[in-house]
XYZ file of C-alpha atoms in Angstrom:
686
model
C -27.897 68.731 -161.006
C -25.995 66.735 -159.668
C -25.997 65.709 -155.554
C -22.727 66.187 -154.069
C -21.737 63.059 -151.399
C -20.978 64.795 -148.282
C -18.275 62.806 -146.784
C -18.886 62.412 -142.695
C -17.510 64.689 -139.850
C -15.771 63.519 -137.135
C -18.286 65.135 -133.862
C -15.088 66.173 -131.505
C -14.439 66.005 -128.181
C -11.461 67.334 -126.102
C -9.799 64.749 -124.366
C -6.916 65.890 -122.507
C -3.484 62.852 -122.520
C -0.824 63.796 -119.819
C 2.593 62.099 -120.524
C 5.584 63.702 -119.500
C 4.439 66.375 -118.278
C 3.434 67.113 -121.257
C -0.578 67.754 -122.398
C -1.214 66.518 -125.750
C -4.954 66.782 -126.956
C -7.306 63.770 -129.130
C -10.845 65.453 -129.971
C -11.492 61.861 -131.383
C -10.336 59.478 -128.598
C -14.139 58.789 -127.755
C -13.974 56.229 -130.827
C -13.168 54.201 -128.682
C -16.449 53.224 -126.738
C -17.173 49.962 -128.658
C -20.458 49.373 -127.372
C -21.640 53.738 -127.246
C -23.710 54.457 -130.759
C -22.714 57.322 -131.893
C -20.209 55.159 -132.400
C -21.498 51.844 -134.686
C -23.301 55.229 -136.021
C -19.921 57.142 -137.409
C -18.318 53.053 -138.601
C -21.847 52.795 -140.352
C -21.490 56.695 -141.747
C -18.014 56.319 -143.619
C -19.410 53.252 -144.915
C -21.837 54.058 -146.916
C -19.955 56.918 -147.614
C -17.795 54.276 -149.095
C -20.504 52.475 -150.810
C -21.262 55.890 -152.726
C -18.258 57.094 -152.484
C -17.370 53.322 -155.233
C -20.958 52.594 -156.577
C -19.897 53.364 -160.325
C -17.570 50.161 -159.880
C -19.608 47.788 -157.501
C -19.550 45.969 -161.087
C -15.686 45.498 -161.871
C -15.721 43.887 -158.148
C -17.882 41.482 -159.167
C -16.141 41.184 -161.517
C -12.671 41.640 -160.605
C -14.528 38.956 -157.478
C -14.880 37.022 -160.015
C -11.780 36.568 -161.827
C -9.825 35.501 -158.900
C -11.950 33.117 -157.571
C -12.328 31.429 -161.426
C -8.358 31.078 -161.064
C -9.275 28.792 -157.264
C -9.499 25.535 -158.157
C -13.020 25.079 -155.915
C -12.675 20.888 -155.735
C -9.099 21.297 -153.923
C -7.473 18.934 -151.132
C -3.879 19.144 -149.567
C -1.022 16.680 -150.036
C -2.149 14.501 -147.444
C 0.548 13.327 -144.387
C 0.653 10.983 -142.274
C 0.825 11.042 -137.992
C 0.432 7.526 -135.838
C -0.612 5.075 -138.285
C -4.028 7.822 -139.819
C -3.522 9.666 -143.271
C -4.142 13.055 -142.220
C -6.250 15.712 -145.258
C -8.141 18.496 -146.246
C -9.441 19.804 -149.210
C -12.182 21.608 -150.006
C -15.716 21.229 -152.235
C -16.972 23.453 -155.538
C -19.118 26.687 -154.001
C -18.574 25.858 -150.338
C -16.089 28.319 -148.532
C -14.643 26.284 -145.402
C -12.584 23.220 -145.633
C -13.727 19.760 -145.202
C -10.549 17.514 -142.455
C -10.814 14.119 -142.914
C -8.452 11.188 -142.133
C -7.910 7.386 -143.499
C -6.008 4.436 -141.904
C -2.986 3.224 -142.673
C -3.381 3.580 -147.001
C -4.967 6.167 -148.769
C -7.051 3.360 -150.527
C -9.338 3.365 -147.424
C -11.787 4.610 -146.458
C -12.610 8.482 -145.326
C -13.404 9.545 -142.400
C -14.588 12.786 -141.985
C -13.099 14.378 -138.766
C -15.255 18.366 -139.202
C -17.486 20.122 -142.244
C -16.669 23.342 -141.458
C -19.519 24.298 -143.655
C -21.360 22.447 -141.743
C -20.047 23.601 -138.838
C -20.252 27.853 -139.381
C -24.018 27.777 -140.965
C -25.352 30.414 -139.196
C -22.643 32.140 -138.718
C -20.636 36.112 -139.638
C -17.628 34.633 -139.004
C -16.110 31.492 -138.580
C -13.435 30.106 -137.828
C -11.948 26.557 -136.729
C -8.071 25.539 -134.840
C -5.869 23.834 -132.770
C -7.009 20.136 -134.190
C -4.989 17.876 -131.755
C -5.691 13.888 -132.502
C -5.326 12.489 -129.390
C -1.936 10.233 -129.507
C -4.566 6.712 -129.723
C -6.565 7.978 -132.334
C -9.581 8.095 -130.440
C -10.551 12.271 -129.503
C -9.996 14.835 -131.223
C -9.838 18.297 -128.934
C -10.439 21.857 -130.967
C -10.405 25.200 -131.003
C -13.840 27.758 -132.115
C -14.134 31.076 -132.117
C -17.034 32.884 -133.793
C -16.785 37.005 -133.464
C -13.421 37.915 -134.649
C -11.538 37.988 -131.478
C -9.793 35.036 -131.732
C -10.324 33.974 -127.914
C -11.304 30.250 -129.075
C -13.940 27.859 -126.626
C -12.164 24.456 -126.627
C -14.128 21.328 -128.134
C -13.525 17.327 -127.645
C -14.536 15.067 -130.194
C -15.862 11.250 -129.428
C -13.855 10.002 -132.971
C -15.056 6.454 -132.592
C -18.957 7.724 -131.489
C -18.719 10.530 -133.290
C -20.133 13.401 -130.776
C -18.946 16.093 -128.862
C -17.949 15.185 -125.107
C -19.842 17.625 -123.263
C -16.595 20.082 -121.893
C -16.874 23.358 -123.541
C -13.855 25.695 -122.759
C -13.745 29.106 -122.580
C -10.865 32.481 -123.839
C -7.935 29.873 -124.524
C -6.089 31.110 -127.730
C -8.087 27.615 -129.569
C -4.817 24.394 -129.191
C -4.300 22.597 -127.053
C -1.346 19.260 -126.261
C -2.405 16.004 -125.024
C -0.688 13.429 -122.189
C 0.163 10.612 -123.623
C -2.345 8.740 -121.706
C -4.513 10.356 -123.601
C -6.808 11.773 -120.809
C -4.424 14.548 -120.280
C -6.002 18.191 -122.054
C -2.950 21.122 -121.531
C -4.131 24.647 -122.859
C -3.427 28.097 -122.993
C -5.904 30.607 -121.331
C -6.069 34.424 -122.151
C -7.341 37.108 -120.000
C -10.595 38.307 -120.851
C -9.044 42.271 -121.467
C -5.554 41.831 -122.877
C -6.117 39.539 -124.493
C -3.093 38.486 -123.916
C -1.224 34.086 -122.972
C -0.831 33.798 -119.535
C -2.218 30.857 -118.580
C -1.421 27.225 -118.450
C -4.137 24.723 -117.471
C -4.310 20.976 -116.957
C -7.562 19.836 -118.061
C -8.740 15.661 -117.412
C -11.191 14.113 -119.079
C -14.863 13.994 -118.034
C -14.363 17.026 -115.146
C -15.827 19.761 -115.471
C -13.553 22.864 -117.090
C -14.086 24.939 -113.885
C -12.274 22.255 -112.030
C -9.109 22.653 -114.112
C -5.253 22.801 -112.281
C -3.517 25.633 -113.615
C -0.259 24.421 -114.434
C 1.406 27.782 -114.891
C 1.017 31.866 -115.153
C 3.131 33.644 -117.220
C 2.977 37.076 -114.089
C 5.600 39.428 -116.300
C 2.798 41.399 -118.905
C 5.730 41.416 -122.027
C 6.196 37.879 -121.503
C 2.588 34.835 -123.842
C 3.329 31.699 -122.847
C 1.513 28.539 -124.863
C 2.342 24.316 -124.676
C 3.450 22.047 -126.656
C 4.652 18.579 -127.167
C 8.081 17.791 -129.001
C 7.935 16.370 -131.992
C 10.324 13.070 -130.326
C 6.373 12.705 -128.279
C 8.620 13.027 -126.091
C 7.698 15.996 -123.621
C 5.345 18.141 -123.171
C 6.809 22.364 -123.280
C 5.656 25.439 -122.082
C 7.277 28.477 -123.342
C 7.512 31.170 -122.662
C 9.110 34.811 -125.096
C 8.429 38.336 -124.981
C 10.808 40.089 -128.329
C 14.043 39.462 -126.562
C 14.118 36.592 -124.732
C 12.567 33.140 -124.687
C 12.393 30.851 -121.667
C 11.546 26.997 -121.325
C 9.264 24.772 -119.347
C 9.199 20.188 -119.243
C 7.986 17.344 -118.254
C 7.653 13.730 -119.069
C 4.554 13.373 -121.779
C 3.733 9.683 -119.686
C 3.620 11.598 -117.033
C 1.288 14.317 -116.827
C 0.974 14.780 -112.477
C 4.625 14.856 -112.456
C 6.155 19.022 -112.590
C 7.061 20.999 -115.063
C 10.776 21.615 -114.702
C 12.922 24.643 -116.034
C 15.300 24.064 -119.554
C 17.237 27.395 -118.697
C 15.627 30.431 -116.944
C 14.933 34.013 -118.534
C 17.906 36.486 -118.771
C 17.013 39.619 -120.458
C 18.186 39.797 -124.185
C 18.698 35.675 -124.196
C 16.422 34.201 -127.235
C 16.611 30.193 -126.974
C 13.858 27.456 -128.516
C 14.531 23.928 -128.233
C 14.175 20.837 -130.334
C 14.643 17.048 -128.677
C 16.414 13.668 -129.678
C 17.244 10.656 -128.431
C 18.980 11.824 -125.283
C 20.155 15.849 -126.340
C 18.083 19.089 -126.610
C 19.733 20.785 -129.391
C 18.834 24.549 -129.303
C 18.881 26.924 -131.550
C 19.781 30.748 -129.621
C 21.904 33.788 -129.531
C 23.718 33.066 -126.379
C 26.538 34.427 -126.204
C 26.303 37.332 -129.168
C 25.552 34.778 -131.882
C 22.478 37.784 -133.136
C 22.298 35.741 -136.432
C 21.952 32.505 -134.008
C 23.801 28.784 -133.543
C 22.586 25.818 -132.954
C 23.914 23.835 -129.355
C 22.711 20.540 -128.346
C 23.031 19.775 -124.507
C 22.262 16.502 -122.333
C 18.463 16.029 -121.648
C 19.596 15.592 -118.319
C 21.045 18.759 -117.565
C 19.547 21.685 -119.943
C 21.163 24.492 -118.190
C 22.848 27.283 -120.125
C 26.433 25.736 -118.902
C 25.708 22.276 -120.529
C 25.529 23.176 -124.306
C 27.766 22.499 -126.901
C 28.355 24.731 -130.245
C 26.634 21.592 -132.979
C 26.819 24.696 -135.966
C 28.376 28.171 -135.008
C 27.065 31.609 -134.909
C 27.744 33.118 -138.935
C 27.740 36.563 -140.134
C 26.302 35.896 -143.176
C 23.898 33.399 -142.526
C 20.582 33.656 -140.667
C 20.280 30.267 -138.953
C 15.767 29.781 -138.817
C 14.898 26.900 -137.876
C 16.125 22.860 -137.838
C 13.931 20.136 -138.276
C 15.388 16.872 -136.654
C 14.585 13.121 -138.942
C 16.405 9.892 -137.120
C 18.799 10.103 -139.340
C 18.916 13.893 -141.105
C 19.318 17.018 -138.813
C 17.975 19.771 -142.142
C 18.456 23.104 -140.712
C 16.614 25.675 -142.718
C 19.154 29.313 -142.969
C 18.749 33.114 -145.219
C 21.927 34.079 -146.596
C 21.812 36.955 -148.299
C 18.190 36.932 -148.158
C 17.594 33.571 -149.583
C 16.802 30.871 -148.378
C 18.824 27.367 -148.032
C 18.055 24.035 -146.566
C 21.377 21.994 -145.960
C 20.970 19.118 -145.053
C 23.355 17.167 -142.756
C 23.326 12.821 -141.879
C 24.068 12.581 -137.250
C 26.142 9.469 -138.559
C 28.374 10.711 -141.111
C 28.225 14.352 -140.599
C 28.219 14.693 -144.867
C 25.551 17.813 -145.287
C 24.775 19.204 -148.817
C 21.802 22.069 -149.980
C 18.843 21.379 -151.527
C 18.943 22.208 -155.094
C 16.808 25.798 -155.949
C 17.207 27.718 -159.366
C 15.945 31.259 -158.767
C 17.206 34.974 -157.986
C 14.749 35.065 -156.023
C 12.090 32.510 -154.311
C 10.014 31.612 -151.254
C 11.316 27.410 -149.898
C 10.485 26.419 -146.319
C 9.806 22.877 -145.190
C 6.574 21.432 -144.416
C 4.790 19.184 -142.350
C 7.511 16.792 -141.395
C 5.627 15.170 -138.618
C 8.063 11.756 -139.229
C 10.626 10.749 -137.458
C 11.128 7.124 -138.769
C 11.818 8.734 -142.528
C 14.338 9.376 -145.354
C 11.598 12.056 -146.543
C 11.832 15.313 -146.173
C 8.616 17.284 -147.675
C 9.215 20.920 -148.653
C 7.196 23.770 -149.721
C 8.613 26.042 -153.097
C 7.384 29.277 -154.833
C 8.394 32.352 -156.066
C 7.217 35.533 -157.557
C 6.061 33.444 -161.188
C 5.506 29.814 -159.778
C 2.941 28.479 -158.165
C 3.144 27.166 -154.716
C 4.169 23.480 -154.875
C 4.816 20.907 -152.162
C 7.372 18.314 -152.939
C 8.664 15.213 -151.261
C 13.006 15.223 -151.201
C 14.851 11.579 -150.450
C 17.245 13.351 -148.603
C 19.294 9.791 -149.333
C 18.919 9.532 -152.810
C 18.775 13.708 -153.629
C 15.664 12.790 -155.584
C 12.570 14.894 -155.725
C 9.236 14.034 -156.098
C 6.652 17.214 -156.828
C 3.631 15.522 -155.188
C 1.195 18.604 -156.154
C 1.787 21.907 -158.151
C -0.667 25.622 -157.263
C -2.730 25.365 -160.049
C -4.433 28.372 -161.549
C -6.962 27.482 -163.512
C -9.164 30.090 -166.591
C -6.563 28.586 -169.196
C -4.644 32.192 -169.237
C -1.299 31.933 -167.068
C 1.657 30.597 -167.796
C 4.635 32.020 -165.792
C 6.392 33.155 -168.569
C 4.863 35.510 -169.434
C 5.986 37.370 -165.719
C 9.251 38.885 -165.097
C 11.201 38.625 -162.071
C 13.806 40.475 -160.704
C 15.983 41.637 -157.775
C 17.080 44.928 -157.562
C 18.411 47.283 -154.232
C 17.688 50.625 -153.917
C 20.001 53.197 -152.466
C 18.851 54.481 -148.835
C 19.160 57.638 -147.739
C 22.134 56.471 -145.345
C 24.227 54.214 -147.778
C 22.539 51.015 -147.028
C 21.913 48.983 -150.254
C 18.257 47.941 -149.737
C 17.024 44.566 -152.115
C 13.477 44.842 -153.814
C 11.434 41.289 -155.294
C 9.659 42.481 -158.709
C 7.118 41.069 -161.099
C 5.758 42.313 -164.160
C 4.358 41.225 -168.036
C 6.682 41.153 -169.709
C 7.230 43.693 -172.635
C 6.605 46.518 -170.523
C 8.468 49.473 -171.565
C 10.509 51.916 -168.454
C 8.868 54.204 -169.402
C 8.010 55.854 -166.168
C 3.660 55.442 -167.514
C 3.830 51.832 -165.363
C 1.526 51.663 -162.581
C 3.192 49.279 -159.181
C 1.917 48.588 -156.730
C 4.691 48.599 -153.837
C 3.988 46.008 -150.357
C 5.908 46.199 -147.281
C 5.511 44.936 -143.463
C 8.860 45.151 -141.577
C 8.100 45.123 -138.451
C 8.853 41.929 -135.962
C 11.444 41.099 -137.302
C 8.811 38.843 -139.592
C 10.273 39.145 -143.250
C 8.001 38.927 -146.677
C 9.375 36.055 -149.033
C 8.594 36.361 -152.288
C 5.825 34.663 -153.149
C 2.838 33.783 -155.615
C 0.138 34.691 -155.944
C -2.991 34.362 -158.450
C -5.139 37.299 -157.123
C -1.951 39.671 -158.406
C -2.904 38.618 -161.882
C -4.780 40.877 -162.013
C -3.231 42.942 -161.468
C -0.163 42.784 -163.658
C -2.128 41.474 -166.676
C -3.408 45.146 -166.504
C 0.063 46.944 -166.802
C 1.017 46.337 -163.082
C 4.363 46.323 -161.785
C 4.063 44.930 -158.165
C 7.050 45.790 -155.682
C 7.962 43.765 -151.930
C 10.450 45.696 -150.519
C 12.664 44.045 -147.920
C 13.235 47.476 -145.208
C 14.588 47.094 -142.268
C 12.811 45.749 -139.591
C 12.034 42.245 -140.920
C 15.123 40.038 -141.189
C 15.534 39.896 -144.986
C 19.414 40.260 -144.241
C 19.349 38.432 -141.040
C 18.814 39.515 -137.446
C 20.648 42.921 -137.802
C 18.762 43.820 -140.512
C 15.572 43.352 -138.236
C 17.933 45.437 -135.473
C 18.104 48.154 -137.080
C 14.579 48.521 -138.236
C 13.181 49.167 -134.197
C 13.130 50.820 -131.518
C 15.356 53.784 -131.424
C 15.943 53.034 -135.160
C 11.986 52.350 -136.398
C 12.462 55.711 -138.455
C 15.383 53.115 -140.878
C 11.551 51.147 -141.793
C 9.927 53.777 -142.947
C 12.642 56.121 -145.083
C 13.189 52.454 -146.247
C 10.311 52.262 -148.172
C 10.181 55.767 -148.767
C 14.232 55.516 -150.366
C 13.151 52.163 -152.508
C 9.701 54.285 -153.624
C 13.051 57.337 -154.883
C 14.474 54.956 -156.842
C 11.898 52.960 -158.803
C 11.296 56.177 -160.211
C 14.460 56.759 -160.887
C 14.996 53.900 -162.498
C 12.118 55.086 -164.684
C 9.938 52.127 -163.089
C 6.765 53.744 -162.438
C 6.463 57.224 -161.772
C 5.220 59.212 -158.534
C 1.079 60.043 -160.366
C 1.292 56.247 -160.786
C 3.238 54.503 -157.843
C 1.379 53.020 -155.098
C 1.676 51.993 -151.647
C -0.057 48.987 -149.074
C 0.908 48.386 -146.547
C -1.383 46.443 -142.804
C -0.842 45.821 -139.695
C 2.523 47.118 -138.715
C 2.518 47.417 -142.868
C -0.594 49.589 -141.969
C 1.910 52.556 -139.514
C 3.681 53.141 -142.273
C 1.583 53.338 -145.038
C 0.490 56.544 -142.629
C 4.179 57.359 -141.527
C 5.154 57.965 -145.354
C 1.864 59.579 -146.324
C 2.671 62.609 -143.583
C 6.662 62.555 -144.428
C 6.519 62.182 -148.459
C 2.777 61.914 -149.962
C 3.734 64.324 -153.205
C 5.866 59.468 -154.459
C 2.434 58.557 -153.739
C -0.383 58.685 -155.923
C -2.851 56.735 -154.064
C -2.263 54.135 -150.839
C -4.401 50.790 -149.226
C -3.427 50.826 -145.098
C -5.233 47.564 -144.083
C -5.808 46.521 -140.061
C -3.570 50.084 -139.348
C -1.710 50.041 -135.951
C -2.158 54.319 -135.881
C -1.965 55.929 -132.929
C 1.385 54.897 -131.863
C 2.335 56.756 -128.543
C -2.027 56.918 -127.207
C -1.855 52.570 -127.751
C 1.437 51.715 -126.465
C 0.782 53.949 -122.766
C -2.042 51.514 -122.825
C -1.453 48.848 -121.030
C -4.972 46.889 -121.042
C -5.854 47.167 -124.811
C -4.114 43.163 -125.854
C -0.664 43.657 -126.978
C 0.613 46.192 -125.775
C 2.826 45.055 -122.548
C 4.311 42.162 -125.080
C 5.291 45.325 -127.458
C 7.682 46.886 -125.647
C 10.897 45.588 -127.107
C 9.539 46.374 -130.471
C 8.216 50.014 -129.991
C 9.948 51.078 -127.305
C 7.761 51.791 -123.362
C 6.664 55.126 -124.683
C 6.074 55.574 -120.262
C 10.449 56.452 -120.873
C 10.537 60.298 -122.189
C 13.616 59.435 -124.967
C 10.992 56.590 -126.394
C 8.175 58.881 -125.679
C 10.307 61.643 -127.742
C 10.243 59.262 -130.440
C 7.080 57.012 -131.101
C 6.174 60.931 -131.038
C 8.353 61.319 -134.221
C 7.074 59.159 -136.591
C 2.975 58.365 -134.825
C 0.944 58.878 -137.613
C -2.414 60.069 -135.630
C 0.141 63.057 -134.324
C 1.756 63.590 -137.207
C -0.996 64.060 -139.246
C -1.145 68.228 -140.782
C -1.678 70.044 -143.473
C -0.751 69.408 -146.723
C -2.257 67.299 -149.723
C -2.706 64.192 -148.998
C -2.816 60.947 -151.468
C -5.947 58.707 -152.547
C -6.486 56.844 -149.268
C -8.581 53.272 -148.956
C -8.491 52.925 -144.729
C -9.867 49.329 -143.293
C -10.840 47.546 -140.033
C -13.093 45.310 -138.695
C -15.082 45.937 -136.003
C -13.499 42.930 -133.076
C -9.722 43.867 -134.985
C -7.891 42.062 -131.298
C -5.262 42.985 -132.650
C -4.835 46.538 -134.236
C -8.047 48.009 -132.096
C -11.027 49.506 -134.486
C -10.908 53.114 -133.401
C -7.296 53.906 -134.723
C -7.440 53.388 -137.839
C -11.766 55.768 -137.274
C -9.516 58.364 -135.840
C -6.957 57.975 -138.151
C -9.404 59.271 -141.211
C -11.521 61.545 -138.749
C -7.615 63.659 -138.310
C -7.838 63.031 -141.442
C -10.858 64.841 -143.458
C -10.026 67.641 -140.919
C -7.051 68.440 -141.638
C -6.368 67.279 -145.766
C -5.907 70.306 -147.956
C -6.166 67.882 -151.479
C -9.798 66.726 -152.752
C -8.545 62.606 -153.557
C -9.946 59.680 -152.518
C -10.132 58.587 -148.269
C -13.250 55.971 -148.768
C -13.021 53.871 -144.522
C -14.230 50.382 -145.144
C -14.957 48.964 -141.191
C -16.724 45.064 -140.966
C -18.954 44.946 -139.224
C -18.519 41.105 -138.112
C -14.563 40.048 -138.638
C -11.876 41.009 -137.121
C -7.480 41.380 -137.858
C -8.129 38.566 -140.774
C -10.332 39.311 -142.126
C -13.857 37.894 -143.464
C -13.281 34.210 -142.630
C -15.276 31.787 -145.481
C -11.922 31.156 -148.617
C -13.650 32.712 -151.029
C -15.307 36.657 -148.695
C -11.734 37.186 -148.581
C -11.905 37.833 -151.795
C -13.788 39.364 -152.307
C -12.383 42.841 -150.191
C -9.473 41.811 -152.207
C -11.038 43.198 -155.079
C -12.592 45.859 -153.208
C -8.636 46.943 -153.171
C -7.488 46.471 -156.649
C -10.750 47.951 -157.946
C -9.830 51.191 -155.694
C -5.737 51.408 -157.387
C -7.225 50.186 -161.220
C -10.279 52.868 -160.860
C -6.760 55.958 -159.779
C -5.700 54.497 -163.202
C -8.569 54.773 -164.633
C -8.538 51.014 -166.234
C -11.781 49.135 -166.049
C -11.733 45.813 -168.185
């Protein structure tokens, strides 16, 4: 007789949580202790259970991994860009997980200087992330950050590019990024709070000195703000930024005067958001000042930067979201969004002549790329769509000619973009709002309700999930899946108002929009509830947790990756990374109104005795964004409460954090696990 595989049963310990004269009981609160052997034992038991329950798909997962890896050009390289007389390149070598960073002096025909071979640096580490590469103005030094734990706590090191030697300085607990002053010896960087991981301090390091003597330049005392530092594209100003969800503030300093004092550009006013770019004798200010919800562009003299001196350049428009600008010697480039679609508008400074970069697709993604040089007529941008691989394009703003420098190669010999159909449809929300949905599927499918469909969304922080190309997604499409991106409220797909209607006390719109899209896809016979699947990660994992409490009958399965599911408890604990900075997104539950509202949707607090879909939940032990214990507690409570026999699988990566595995191919194994879960539920094994 085949032995039954029993799911882990977590120990229950009553913990009373008090707020607003109310008591909540949390029987799994004890999991909030990464050092507790019982916690590690529980996570390992869940991993073992997951392995046993998916053992029959192990070969399929390996096959999917091989298939997805086979589409990727292993010996690939980036399009080079030029900065301060050097061409910079990033390339991958066949069979290796990590990039090689290099540069060539003046021309691409000269010999290559290796900056970093991350494959060698990552040897012996389960996780390795190198970031924040920052070359000094004289091209002789490079600062960089390394994280070997996946907690996003980087150690900054400095390399001498002439000798190849690492300098002795090590600067710990930073964001990894840094900024050189123009004297080539002063390096600014951002420190993180050891416990909360909030980016709260800017320090100044002098080359050759002990980092313990570094000077604190700025400290952000408001716990709802993060701080950071960068240099203007003009290379003339050092800029300290402070940012919360609703408010921003900047400080500026002449980059040639690192001994000087930073000056406040415009002091913070709650609700005032702005960003600054320097050009000649003016700063250009992208801002929501005066109720410009979709933002407008203003300018102000470098000598008078306060708000009373700001002059309008591009007015606010109800139908255009002004997202970003790129400044060149002869051109102003504006990135906008209209009716959900990216637009790139180019204007000559001298004549005021304007035109849009032409795009021809029903649903696509386009954005400006690396453009570090002022004095050229070439704009580099990136373009792709659901069925069009990513292209890097140089656009001549004077002649309006475009040159495709590189199109992503899809290896394997089976890909043809004409084999796939893309469309954008509009679903009806319960309040009458039209919700846009981007779809891709293989041509020839019948809309008879029998198609498996994976519906994806994020829906928070104003983050927009544009319709992008994915080689891994082909493994679902080629097996008959439809893939749908629901552009729900909480993102900015249809402008800033779209975001405002999906946050704080209107957050439930995010969840009901997703459910209404699901109902619409079923009503239009794209799929049925027997074949509909949903997926989301982080705040999108919160979305998954809510929809299965509210409408579990609509879905055959869900994937919740690093899900934020214990909303009330987390937002009441200001010692947890990110909590205080999230108040303007979710609300502060120390306020009874927000506390009560959060309780209406918090997935962990609303788990009840009912049938739930098949579920795969993933997390990382060292996650700095969503702590591992949120999904761990959630899964334990679901196991206790659910009344069905459907799958509930929980996989913790014991070596990684919020972003998953660090190697480019190791990450594919996680995708293969997710896809095998979906395909197995559909009975698809090839």
